Short mmCIF file of C-alpha atoms and ligand atoms in Angstrom, two decimals:
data_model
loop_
_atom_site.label_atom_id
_atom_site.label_comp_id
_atom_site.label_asym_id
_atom_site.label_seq_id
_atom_site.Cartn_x
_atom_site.Cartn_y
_atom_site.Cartn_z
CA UNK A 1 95.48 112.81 120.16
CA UNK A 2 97.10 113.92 117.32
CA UNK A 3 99.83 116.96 117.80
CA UNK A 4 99.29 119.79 115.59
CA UNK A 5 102.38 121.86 114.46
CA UNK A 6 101.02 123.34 111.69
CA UNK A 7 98.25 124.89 109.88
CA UNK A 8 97.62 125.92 106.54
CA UNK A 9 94.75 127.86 105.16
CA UNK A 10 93.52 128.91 102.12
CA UNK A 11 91.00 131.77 102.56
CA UNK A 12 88.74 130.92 99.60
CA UNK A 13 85.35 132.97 99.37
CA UNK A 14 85.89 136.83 99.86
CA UNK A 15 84.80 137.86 97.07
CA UNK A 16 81.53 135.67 97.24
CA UNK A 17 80.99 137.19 100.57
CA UNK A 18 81.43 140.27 99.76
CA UNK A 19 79.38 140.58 96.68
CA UNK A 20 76.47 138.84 98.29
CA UNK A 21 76.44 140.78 101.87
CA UNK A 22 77.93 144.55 100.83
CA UNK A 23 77.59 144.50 96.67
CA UNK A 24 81.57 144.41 96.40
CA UNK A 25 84.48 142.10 95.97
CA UNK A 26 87.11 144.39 97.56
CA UNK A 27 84.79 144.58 100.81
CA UNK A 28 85.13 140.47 100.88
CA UNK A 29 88.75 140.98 100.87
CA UNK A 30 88.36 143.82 103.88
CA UNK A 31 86.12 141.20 105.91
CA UNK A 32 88.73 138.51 105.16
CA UNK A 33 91.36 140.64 106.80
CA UNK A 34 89.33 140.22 110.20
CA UNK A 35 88.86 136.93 110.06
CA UNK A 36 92.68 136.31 109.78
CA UNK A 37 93.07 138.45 112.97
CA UNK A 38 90.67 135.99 114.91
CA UNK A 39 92.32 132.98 113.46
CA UNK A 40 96.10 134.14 114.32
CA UNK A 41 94.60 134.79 117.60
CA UNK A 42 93.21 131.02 117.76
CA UNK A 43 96.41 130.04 116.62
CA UNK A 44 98.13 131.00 119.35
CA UNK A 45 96.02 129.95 122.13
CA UNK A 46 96.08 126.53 120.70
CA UNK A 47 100.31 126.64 120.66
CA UNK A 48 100.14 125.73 117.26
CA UNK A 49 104.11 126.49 115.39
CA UNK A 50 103.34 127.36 112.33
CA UNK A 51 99.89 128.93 110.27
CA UNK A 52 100.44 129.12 106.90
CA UNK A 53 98.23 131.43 104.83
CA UNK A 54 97.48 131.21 101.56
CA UNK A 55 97.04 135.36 100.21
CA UNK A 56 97.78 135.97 96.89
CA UNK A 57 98.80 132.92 94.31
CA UNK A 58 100.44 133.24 90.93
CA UNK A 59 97.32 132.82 89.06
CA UNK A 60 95.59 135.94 91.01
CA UNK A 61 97.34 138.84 88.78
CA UNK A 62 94.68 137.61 86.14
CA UNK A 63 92.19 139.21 88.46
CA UNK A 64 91.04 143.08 87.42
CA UNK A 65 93.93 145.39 88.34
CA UNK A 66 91.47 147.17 90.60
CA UNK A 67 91.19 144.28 93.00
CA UNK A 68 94.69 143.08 92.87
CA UNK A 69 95.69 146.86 93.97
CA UNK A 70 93.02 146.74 96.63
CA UNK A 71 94.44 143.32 97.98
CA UNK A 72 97.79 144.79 98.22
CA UNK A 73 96.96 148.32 99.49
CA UNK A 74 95.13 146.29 102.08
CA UNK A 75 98.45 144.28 102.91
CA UNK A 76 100.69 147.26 102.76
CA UNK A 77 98.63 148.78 105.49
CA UNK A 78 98.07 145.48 107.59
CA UNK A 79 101.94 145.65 107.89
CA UNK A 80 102.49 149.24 108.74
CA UNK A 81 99.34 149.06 111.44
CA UNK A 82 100.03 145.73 112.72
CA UNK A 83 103.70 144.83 112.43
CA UNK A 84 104.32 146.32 115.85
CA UNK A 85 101.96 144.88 117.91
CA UNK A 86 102.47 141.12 116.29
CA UNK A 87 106.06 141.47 117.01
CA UNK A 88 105.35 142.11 120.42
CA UNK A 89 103.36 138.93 119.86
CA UNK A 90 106.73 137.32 119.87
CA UNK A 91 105.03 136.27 116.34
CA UNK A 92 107.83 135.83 113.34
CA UNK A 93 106.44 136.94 109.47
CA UNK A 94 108.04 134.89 106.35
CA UNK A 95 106.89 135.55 102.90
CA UNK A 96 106.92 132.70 100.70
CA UNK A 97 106.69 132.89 96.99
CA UNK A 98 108.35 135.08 94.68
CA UNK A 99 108.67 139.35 96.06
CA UNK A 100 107.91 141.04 92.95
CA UNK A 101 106.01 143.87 94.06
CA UNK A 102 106.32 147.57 94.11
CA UNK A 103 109.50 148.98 95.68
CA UNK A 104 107.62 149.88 98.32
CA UNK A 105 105.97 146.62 99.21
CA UNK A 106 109.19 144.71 98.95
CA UNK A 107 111.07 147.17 101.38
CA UNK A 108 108.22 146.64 103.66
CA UNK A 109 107.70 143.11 103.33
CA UNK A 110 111.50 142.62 103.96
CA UNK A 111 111.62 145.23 106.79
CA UNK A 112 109.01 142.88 108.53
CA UNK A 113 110.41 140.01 108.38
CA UNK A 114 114.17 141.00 109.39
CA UNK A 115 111.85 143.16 112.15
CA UNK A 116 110.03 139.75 112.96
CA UNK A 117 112.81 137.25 112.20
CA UNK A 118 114.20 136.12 115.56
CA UNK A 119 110.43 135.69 117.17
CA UNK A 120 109.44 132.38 118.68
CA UNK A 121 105.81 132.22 119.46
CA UNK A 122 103.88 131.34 116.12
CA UNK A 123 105.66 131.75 112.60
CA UNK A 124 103.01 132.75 110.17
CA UNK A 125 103.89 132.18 106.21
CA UNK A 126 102.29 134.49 104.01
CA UNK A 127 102.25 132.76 100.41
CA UNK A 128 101.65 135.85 98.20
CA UNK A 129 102.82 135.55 94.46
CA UNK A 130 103.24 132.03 95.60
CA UNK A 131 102.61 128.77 93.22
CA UNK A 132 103.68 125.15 94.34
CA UNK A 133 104.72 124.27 90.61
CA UNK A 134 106.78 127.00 90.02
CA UNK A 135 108.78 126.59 93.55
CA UNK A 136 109.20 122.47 92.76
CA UNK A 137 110.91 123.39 89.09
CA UNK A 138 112.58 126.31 90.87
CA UNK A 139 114.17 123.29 93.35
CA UNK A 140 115.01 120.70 90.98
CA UNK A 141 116.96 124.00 88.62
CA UNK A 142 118.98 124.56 92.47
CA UNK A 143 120.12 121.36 92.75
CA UNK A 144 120.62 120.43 88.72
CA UNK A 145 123.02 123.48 89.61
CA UNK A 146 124.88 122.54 92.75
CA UNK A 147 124.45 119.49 90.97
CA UNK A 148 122.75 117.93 94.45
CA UNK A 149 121.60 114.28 94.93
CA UNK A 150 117.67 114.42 94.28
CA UNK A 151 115.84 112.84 97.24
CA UNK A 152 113.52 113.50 99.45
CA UNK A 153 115.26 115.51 102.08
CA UNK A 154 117.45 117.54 99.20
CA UNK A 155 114.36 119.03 97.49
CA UNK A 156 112.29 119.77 101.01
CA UNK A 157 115.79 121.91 101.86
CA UNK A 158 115.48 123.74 98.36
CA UNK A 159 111.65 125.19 99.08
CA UNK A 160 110.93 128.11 100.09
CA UNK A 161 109.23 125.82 103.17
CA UNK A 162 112.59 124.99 104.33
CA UNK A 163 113.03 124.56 107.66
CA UNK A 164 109.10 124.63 108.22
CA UNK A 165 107.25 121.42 109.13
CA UNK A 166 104.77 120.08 106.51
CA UNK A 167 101.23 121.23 107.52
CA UNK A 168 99.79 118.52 109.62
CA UNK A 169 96.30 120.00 108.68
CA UNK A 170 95.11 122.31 105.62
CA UNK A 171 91.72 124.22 105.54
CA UNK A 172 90.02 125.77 102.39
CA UNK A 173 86.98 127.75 103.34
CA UNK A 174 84.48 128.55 100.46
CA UNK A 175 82.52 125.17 99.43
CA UNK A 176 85.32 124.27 96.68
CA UNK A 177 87.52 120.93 96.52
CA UNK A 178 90.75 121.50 94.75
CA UNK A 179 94.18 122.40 96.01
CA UNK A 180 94.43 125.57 93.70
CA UNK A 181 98.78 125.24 93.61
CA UNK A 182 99.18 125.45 96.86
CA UNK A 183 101.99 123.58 98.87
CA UNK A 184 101.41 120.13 96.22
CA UNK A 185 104.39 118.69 98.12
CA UNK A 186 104.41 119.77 101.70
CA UNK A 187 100.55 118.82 101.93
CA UNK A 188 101.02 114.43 100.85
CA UNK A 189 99.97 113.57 104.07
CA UNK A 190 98.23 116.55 105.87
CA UNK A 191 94.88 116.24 106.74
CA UNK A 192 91.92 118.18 104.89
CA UNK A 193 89.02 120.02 105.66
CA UNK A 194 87.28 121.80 102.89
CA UNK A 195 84.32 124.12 104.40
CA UNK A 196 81.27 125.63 103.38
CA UNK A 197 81.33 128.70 104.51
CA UNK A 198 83.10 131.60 103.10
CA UNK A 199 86.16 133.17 104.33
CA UNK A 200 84.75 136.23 105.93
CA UNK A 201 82.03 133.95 107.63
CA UNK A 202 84.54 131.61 109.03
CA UNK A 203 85.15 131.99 112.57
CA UNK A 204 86.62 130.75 115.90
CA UNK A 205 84.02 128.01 116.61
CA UNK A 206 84.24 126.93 112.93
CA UNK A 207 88.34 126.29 113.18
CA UNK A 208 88.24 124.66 116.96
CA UNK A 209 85.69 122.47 115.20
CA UNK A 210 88.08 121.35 112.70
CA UNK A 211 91.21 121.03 115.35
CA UNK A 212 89.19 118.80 117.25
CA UNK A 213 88.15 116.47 114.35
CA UNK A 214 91.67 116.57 112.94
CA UNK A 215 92.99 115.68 116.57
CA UNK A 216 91.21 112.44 116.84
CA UNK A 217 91.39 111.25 113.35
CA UNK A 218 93.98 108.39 112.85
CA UNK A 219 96.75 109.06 111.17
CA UNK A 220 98.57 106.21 109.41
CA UNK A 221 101.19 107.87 107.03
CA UNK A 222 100.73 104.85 104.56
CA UNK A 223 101.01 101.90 107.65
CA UNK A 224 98.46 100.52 109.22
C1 FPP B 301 90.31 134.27 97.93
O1 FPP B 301 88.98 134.67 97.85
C2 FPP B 301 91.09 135.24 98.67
C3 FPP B 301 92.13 135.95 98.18
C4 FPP B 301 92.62 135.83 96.79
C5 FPP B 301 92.82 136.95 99.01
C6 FPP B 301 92.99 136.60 100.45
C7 FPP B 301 93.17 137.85 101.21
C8 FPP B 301 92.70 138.10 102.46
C9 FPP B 301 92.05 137.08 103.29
C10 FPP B 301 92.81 139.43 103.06
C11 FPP B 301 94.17 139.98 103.04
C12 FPP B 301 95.11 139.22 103.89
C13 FPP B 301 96.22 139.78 104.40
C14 FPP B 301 97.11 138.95 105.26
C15 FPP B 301 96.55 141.19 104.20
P1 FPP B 301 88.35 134.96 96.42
O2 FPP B 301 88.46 136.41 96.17
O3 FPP B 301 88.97 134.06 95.41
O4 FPP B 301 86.85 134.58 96.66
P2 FPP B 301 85.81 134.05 95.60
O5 FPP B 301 86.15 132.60 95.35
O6 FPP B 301 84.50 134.19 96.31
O7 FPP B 301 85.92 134.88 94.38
#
């Protein structure tokens, strides 16, 4: 049986969802926020390290400024409601990908994760204004500076994923097959299950589905 460190998701279909069962994007978004609540929940029961969640890329701000403001109100109050009670969790919050928000987001996203920081239980990374390309060139300019030998090791230390396993497994939800920028390096060897069904519609069954497949599947890292 394979062990399972770490998971990463991207939540692909809200808006799909939400159009088709309540006639609006933002209420996809609202929905997706519950099914992340299950799925940290699942997390934990299964003593998995490390979920990795996939909330807000670099290539979202193109979206209309109504539902980008609804995604982060929506964050903003996910923190200030739930911080507490995931810290009692023993659960540790890092953002990865670049923090330009509002003033207030910032203060809050930083204020949870100092808040969070020491926690052991499950570390969940929140990739919000995150995009894989930009982080690789933003690596290679760190070490062209500190003038670091480029190998392997060296530019896994200069992510923002330092320190963090590479996901053994990676989930999209919402019936599409592409990576989207997301984690091009950590994920070489991870596992992947793309799903049908929507984020919103996802659920507990659905992801101890895919832990068991992904535990029995033989993984070779390039050997035989
Ligand atoms: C992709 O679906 C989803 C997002 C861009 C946002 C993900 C946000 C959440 C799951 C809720 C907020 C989470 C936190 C932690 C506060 P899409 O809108 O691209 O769906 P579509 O492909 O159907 O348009």
């Amino acid at each position: 049986m394979n062990p399972l460190k770490h998971v990463a998701i991207i939540m692909d279909g809200n808006g799909r969802w939400g159009l088709k069962y309540k006639r609006s994007r933002n209420a996809g978004h609202k929905a997706g926020l519950n099914t992340v609540e299950k799925i940290i929940k699942e997390t934990i029961k299964h003593k998995i390290n490390f979920l990795t969640l996939f909330a807000f890329s670099t290539e979202n701000w193109k979206r209309p400024k109504k539902e980008v403001n609804f995604l982060f109100n929506l964050l903003e109050n996910f923190l200030i409601n739930r911080i507490e009670d995931l810290h009692k969790q023993n659960i540790k919050l890092k953002i990865i990908g670049s923090k330009k928000f509002s003033t207030k987001l910032n203060k809050l996203l930083n204020k949870s994760e100092k808040k969070t920081s020491k926690n052991t239980n499950l570390q969940i990374n929140l990739a919000l204004n995150y995009g894989s390309k930009f982080e690789l060139i933003n690596a290679f300019k760190i070490m062209k500076k500190n003038k670091t030998y480029i190998n392997e090791k060296n530019l896994s230390k200069n992510l923002q994923t330092k320190n963090i396993p590479d996901p053994d497994l990676l989930i999209r939800t919402g019936n599409t097959k592409r990576l989207s920028n997301f984690l091009l390096w950590q994920l070489a060897y991870s596992e992947i299950f793309f799903e049908k069904k929507l984020w919103p519609a996802f659920n507990e069954k659905d992801y101890n589905r895919i832990i068991k497949e992904y535990k029995n599947i033989k993984r070779n890292f390039g050997k035989i």
